XYZ file of C-alpha atoms in Angstrom:
347
model
C 0.000 -0.009 0.001
C 2.858 2.390 0.708
C 5.920 2.427 -1.424
C 8.942 3.786 0.390
C 12.292 4.394 -1.074
C 15.122 2.210 0.034
C 17.019 5.157 1.353
C 14.236 5.957 3.752
C 13.641 2.399 4.957
C 15.828 2.776 8.039
C 14.216 6.034 9.167
C 11.791 5.887 12.159
C 8.164 5.402 11.313
C 6.326 8.749 11.660
C 3.488 8.908 14.083
C 0.041 8.751 12.564
C -2.605 11.402 12.705
C -5.280 9.152 14.125
C -6.548 9.293 17.648
C -7.260 5.931 19.198
C -9.449 7.444 21.887
C -11.969 8.843 19.381
C -12.138 6.732 16.237
C -11.864 8.342 12.842
C -14.456 7.749 10.166
C -12.087 5.388 8.370
C -12.384 2.806 11.185
C -8.780 1.687 10.776
C -8.589 0.391 14.343
C -11.235 -2.268 13.757
C -9.718 -3.576 10.506
C -7.368 -6.535 10.657
C -3.654 -5.975 10.524
C -2.603 -4.838 7.094
C 0.738 -6.037 5.865
C 3.128 -3.391 4.719
C 6.024 -3.827 2.360
C 9.287 -2.135 3.171
C 11.955 -1.086 0.777
C 13.565 -4.552 0.740
C 10.391 -6.251 -0.264
C 9.794 -8.002 3.086
C 6.459 -7.961 4.883
C 6.359 -5.970 8.121
C 3.424 -6.185 10.579
C 2.312 -2.866 12.043
C 1.546 -2.849 15.767
C -1.103 -0.591 17.218
C -0.991 0.863 20.728
C -3.637 2.416 22.981
C -1.221 4.264 25.262
C -1.569 8.028 25.610
C 1.319 10.268 26.570
C 0.511 13.884 27.522
C -2.352 14.120 25.103
C -0.306 12.709 22.171
C -1.612 9.625 20.424
C 0.772 6.985 19.077
C -0.725 4.926 16.333
C 0.206 2.691 13.476
C 1.697 4.183 10.349
C -0.810 5.470 7.796
C -1.513 2.102 6.256
C -5.237 2.505 6.033
C -7.122 2.275 2.778
C -7.081 5.454 0.743
C -10.167 7.567 1.031
C -12.737 7.514 -1.709
C -12.923 10.390 -4.140
C -16.203 11.618 -2.620
C -14.667 12.085 0.857
C -12.667 15.218 1.444
C -10.270 15.782 4.257
C -11.596 18.027 7.019
C -8.556 20.267 7.352
C -8.209 23.997 7.390
C -5.327 26.221 6.384
C -3.860 26.426 9.887
C -3.083 22.680 9.831
C -5.935 22.206 12.293
C -8.166 19.164 11.971
C -11.711 19.015 13.272
C -13.344 15.733 14.230
C -16.904 17.154 13.985
C -17.651 16.838 17.696
C -16.883 20.374 18.850
C -13.187 19.764 19.645
C -10.178 20.393 17.473
C -6.914 18.616 16.672
C -3.786 20.685 16.130
C -0.676 19.302 14.498
C 2.552 20.240 16.232
C 5.817 18.793 14.932
C 3.985 15.832 13.444
C 2.161 15.062 16.737
C -1.584 15.424 16.990
C -2.763 17.406 20.061
C -6.477 17.443 20.764
C -8.197 20.376 22.504
C -11.052 18.789 24.458
C -14.239 20.449 25.615
C -13.473 23.687 23.791
C -17.093 24.551 23.370
C -17.817 23.919 27.062
C -14.938 26.170 27.972
C -16.246 28.945 25.747
C -19.766 28.549 27.159
C -18.464 28.681 30.720
C -16.413 31.760 29.926
C -19.437 33.487 28.388
C -21.572 32.697 31.457
C -18.987 34.371 33.684
C -19.554 37.642 31.830
C -23.357 37.589 32.198
C -24.469 40.727 33.941
C -25.604 40.138 37.481
C -28.870 41.797 38.600
C -28.124 44.697 40.937
C -28.798 44.117 44.590
C -30.513 46.629 46.826
C -27.261 47.371 48.649
C -25.632 48.381 45.368
C -28.185 51.141 44.658
C -27.386 54.054 46.953
C -28.069 57.090 44.736
C -29.993 59.757 46.637
C -30.398 62.667 44.187
C -30.521 60.766 40.880
C -33.708 60.509 38.816
C -34.856 56.849 38.677
C -35.378 57.260 34.911
C -31.640 58.028 34.535
C -30.812 54.989 36.672
C -33.058 52.868 34.477
C -31.253 54.096 31.327
C -27.844 53.375 32.825
C -28.380 50.258 34.952
C -31.693 48.794 33.846
C -35.277 48.517 35.132
C -34.367 46.434 38.217
C -32.035 49.141 39.514
C -34.662 51.822 38.847
C -37.284 49.786 40.720
C -34.983 49.613 43.790
C -34.237 53.319 43.555
C -37.977 54.193 43.414
C -38.610 52.002 46.439
C -35.817 53.657 48.374
C -37.059 57.138 47.468
C -40.644 56.266 48.319
C -41.883 57.002 44.807
C -44.706 55.323 42.993
C -44.246 51.675 42.045
C -44.067 50.315 38.510
C -47.621 49.044 38.809
C -49.031 52.492 39.552
C -46.910 53.923 36.745
C -48.353 51.415 34.277
C -51.895 52.263 35.480
C -51.199 55.955 34.825
C -49.828 55.175 31.386
C -53.072 53.375 30.527
C -55.401 56.020 31.964
C -53.624 59.227 30.918
C -52.524 60.245 27.412
C -48.964 61.511 27.583
C -48.209 64.982 26.169
C -51.872 65.691 25.516
C -53.959 68.868 25.848
C -54.312 69.840 29.503
C -57.252 72.211 29.309
C -61.029 71.711 29.327
C -62.478 69.467 26.629
C -66.008 68.773 25.367
C -66.270 65.810 27.745
C -65.012 65.798 31.345
C -65.033 63.132 34.027
C -65.740 63.815 37.705
C -65.353 61.858 40.896
C -65.950 62.855 44.515
C -64.716 61.551 47.849
C -67.019 61.751 50.847
C -66.806 61.585 54.642
C -69.418 60.448 57.126
C -71.498 62.695 59.389
C -74.241 62.028 61.891
C -74.344 59.692 64.908
C -72.867 56.667 63.129
C -71.247 58.442 60.156
C -73.814 57.011 57.793
C -74.683 60.299 56.059
C -72.232 61.650 53.494
C -70.922 65.117 52.773
C -68.442 66.288 50.133
C -64.744 66.121 51.078
C -62.938 66.256 47.719
C -63.877 66.731 44.077
C -61.647 65.989 41.074
C -62.300 66.625 37.364
C -60.204 65.405 34.426
C -60.420 66.186 30.705
C -60.908 63.744 27.848
C -57.191 62.779 27.906
C -57.098 62.055 31.640
C -55.374 65.335 32.526
C -56.527 66.782 35.835
C -58.198 70.177 35.398
C -59.695 70.567 38.861
C -58.925 69.038 42.258
C -59.926 70.567 45.613
C -60.595 69.463 49.171
C -63.728 70.879 50.774
C -64.198 72.183 54.326
C -66.932 70.138 56.076
C -70.239 71.818 56.631
C -71.007 69.503 59.541
C -69.004 67.701 62.210
C -67.244 64.692 60.697
C -67.818 61.466 62.628
C -66.169 59.086 60.182
C -63.423 60.125 57.787
C -63.550 56.710 56.048
C -59.813 57.077 55.403
C -59.337 53.450 54.398
C -61.627 54.046 51.412
C -61.745 57.810 50.882
C -58.084 58.586 51.690
C -59.350 61.696 53.518
C -57.652 62.883 56.733
C -58.505 65.753 59.087
C -55.588 67.917 57.862
C -56.894 67.699 54.296
C -60.245 69.227 55.210
C -58.796 71.840 57.561
C -56.999 73.429 54.599
C -59.889 72.853 52.179
C -62.005 75.278 50.173
C -65.444 76.535 51.174
C -68.257 74.316 49.896
C -70.180 77.130 48.170
C -67.030 78.156 46.226
C -66.323 74.616 45.125
C -69.951 74.064 44.130
C -69.967 77.202 41.989
C -66.628 76.382 40.258
C -67.713 72.852 39.479
C -71.052 73.997 38.063
C -69.243 76.403 35.700
C -66.950 73.618 34.443
C -69.833 71.187 33.835
C -71.970 73.767 32.022
C -72.723 72.507 28.460
C -70.305 69.606 28.692
C -70.678 65.828 28.601
C -70.223 64.525 32.141
C -68.532 61.166 32.523
C -68.272 59.223 35.777
C -69.174 56.104 37.734
C -72.405 56.179 39.774
C -72.672 59.908 39.083
C -75.966 60.247 40.974
C -74.020 60.047 44.239
C -71.481 62.698 43.211
C -74.144 65.133 42.004
C -76.162 64.552 45.182
C -73.344 65.597 47.571
C -72.558 68.603 45.344
C -76.250 69.582 45.402
C -76.071 69.974 41.598
C -78.025 68.702 38.646
C -76.973 67.903 35.086
C -78.981 67.212 31.874
C -79.612 63.479 31.568
C -78.736 63.448 27.859
C -75.252 64.724 28.694
C -74.459 62.150 31.389
C -72.291 59.138 30.555
C -72.364 56.777 33.561
C -70.059 53.776 33.250
C -72.097 51.883 35.866
C -75.263 52.139 33.792
C -73.855 51.486 30.302
C -75.486 48.224 29.148
C -72.605 46.863 26.978
C -70.301 47.120 30.027
C -72.826 45.245 32.171
C -73.052 42.465 29.583
C -69.301 42.080 29.257
C -68.593 41.758 32.974
C -71.909 39.974 33.637
C -73.010 42.250 36.450
C -76.095 44.438 36.840
C -74.219 47.019 38.905
C -70.505 46.621 38.079
C -67.942 48.399 40.216
C -65.337 50.666 38.706
C -62.639 48.323 39.926
C -64.243 45.370 38.127
C -64.694 47.276 34.867
C -61.061 48.417 34.840
C -59.791 44.962 35.591
C -61.871 43.239 32.913
C -61.872 45.908 30.175
C -58.650 47.885 30.666
C -56.537 45.154 32.311
C -55.441 47.532 35.079
C -56.108 47.521 38.799
C -57.472 50.621 40.541
C -58.737 51.184 44.114
C -56.267 48.630 45.446
C -55.873 50.668 48.661
C -57.189 54.157 49.540
C -59.266 55.615 46.720
C -58.031 58.574 44.728
C -60.745 60.729 43.141
C -58.367 61.796 40.334
C -57.553 58.204 39.388
C -61.226 57.164 39.610
C -62.202 60.006 37.267
C -59.400 59.040 34.879
C -60.565 55.416 34.920
C -64.149 56.402 34.096
C -62.961 58.644 31.266
C -60.783 55.898 29.816
C -63.720 53.480 29.835
C -65.814 56.140 28.066
C -63.187 56.855 25.376
C -62.900 53.091 24.845
C -66.509 53.010 23.678
C -66.981 56.658 22.730
C -68.066 56.175 19.081
C -70.561 53.376 19.875
C -71.792 55.149 22.998
C -72.440 58.466 21.296
C -74.074 56.713 18.328
C -76.405 54.893 20.716
C -77.315 58.121 22.485
C -77.985 59.816 19.102
C -80.189 56.957 17.909
C -82.150 57.007 21.150
C -82.748 60.748 20.802
C -83.852 60.341 17.135
C -86.332 57.570 18.101
C -87.851 59.854 20.746
C -88.259 62.659 18.232
C -89.894 60.309 15.732
C -92.487 59.225 18.304
């Protein structure tokens, strides 16, 4: 199989490029001993060995059958041979050296450089805007910074993003939403008087928000629900002034809200029925949430996928939620009101 010149017959047999540990596709190790002819014409038996010395493999001389024409050697230009299993064989001075687990090594090295999530102890900035921290270190760091500074959580931020249109008009619009907070008066605090009134425009921007001085002795502040405390009412506005200002804002506008009859009652105001859009009484909303008197919290959870009124109520947020529900169905709602008015005129 190999013809060697007579002058080279006494030279040592070069080590082969096969690795006995991982068999080559030629399967030379399983084939029977192949006789080789030296320069003198005598038959020499080649001996194979399984011993490994410092990663070098000693093998029989290259006496295997020649590869077929369709098989190409898997070598690159750097004299590096790949066995197709993720490791490489490099030829140094005629000796094959195999680099094992090279892919595992690279993967391990890459994992070492994975960014670790910042811990609370690492975030100590006092006067830095959490938005800047988020841009530099990521959302986890910003969340920790907001918690340390006592700012609003990400959940409340996401609620505001849903309910309020960013960079929108901040003045009065054709439709406004109103919500009131009340406190209890009387022997058991069962009767209600106005404590706070908030009005937002069609984009959720607050256009009016005032606390009101009580006209009677408060027996139940209902803080857990209303969020009202004594100091809020002590610095509040006179009821008559608030009533007049609210009436001027509502004049000629569509009034949006949830259970608006209660808000108008404590304000001692009235509003044209055809200009009221009450989210509690809108039939399509009732059908969707399968409730005859759905709460604002339920409507927001089912239709807007946000949670409101999770703790103390905020009249601004409640007004924003009612307005967002209205704008969600504005075209259909207004069309239904128009058709209803046309049917009445026809009769």
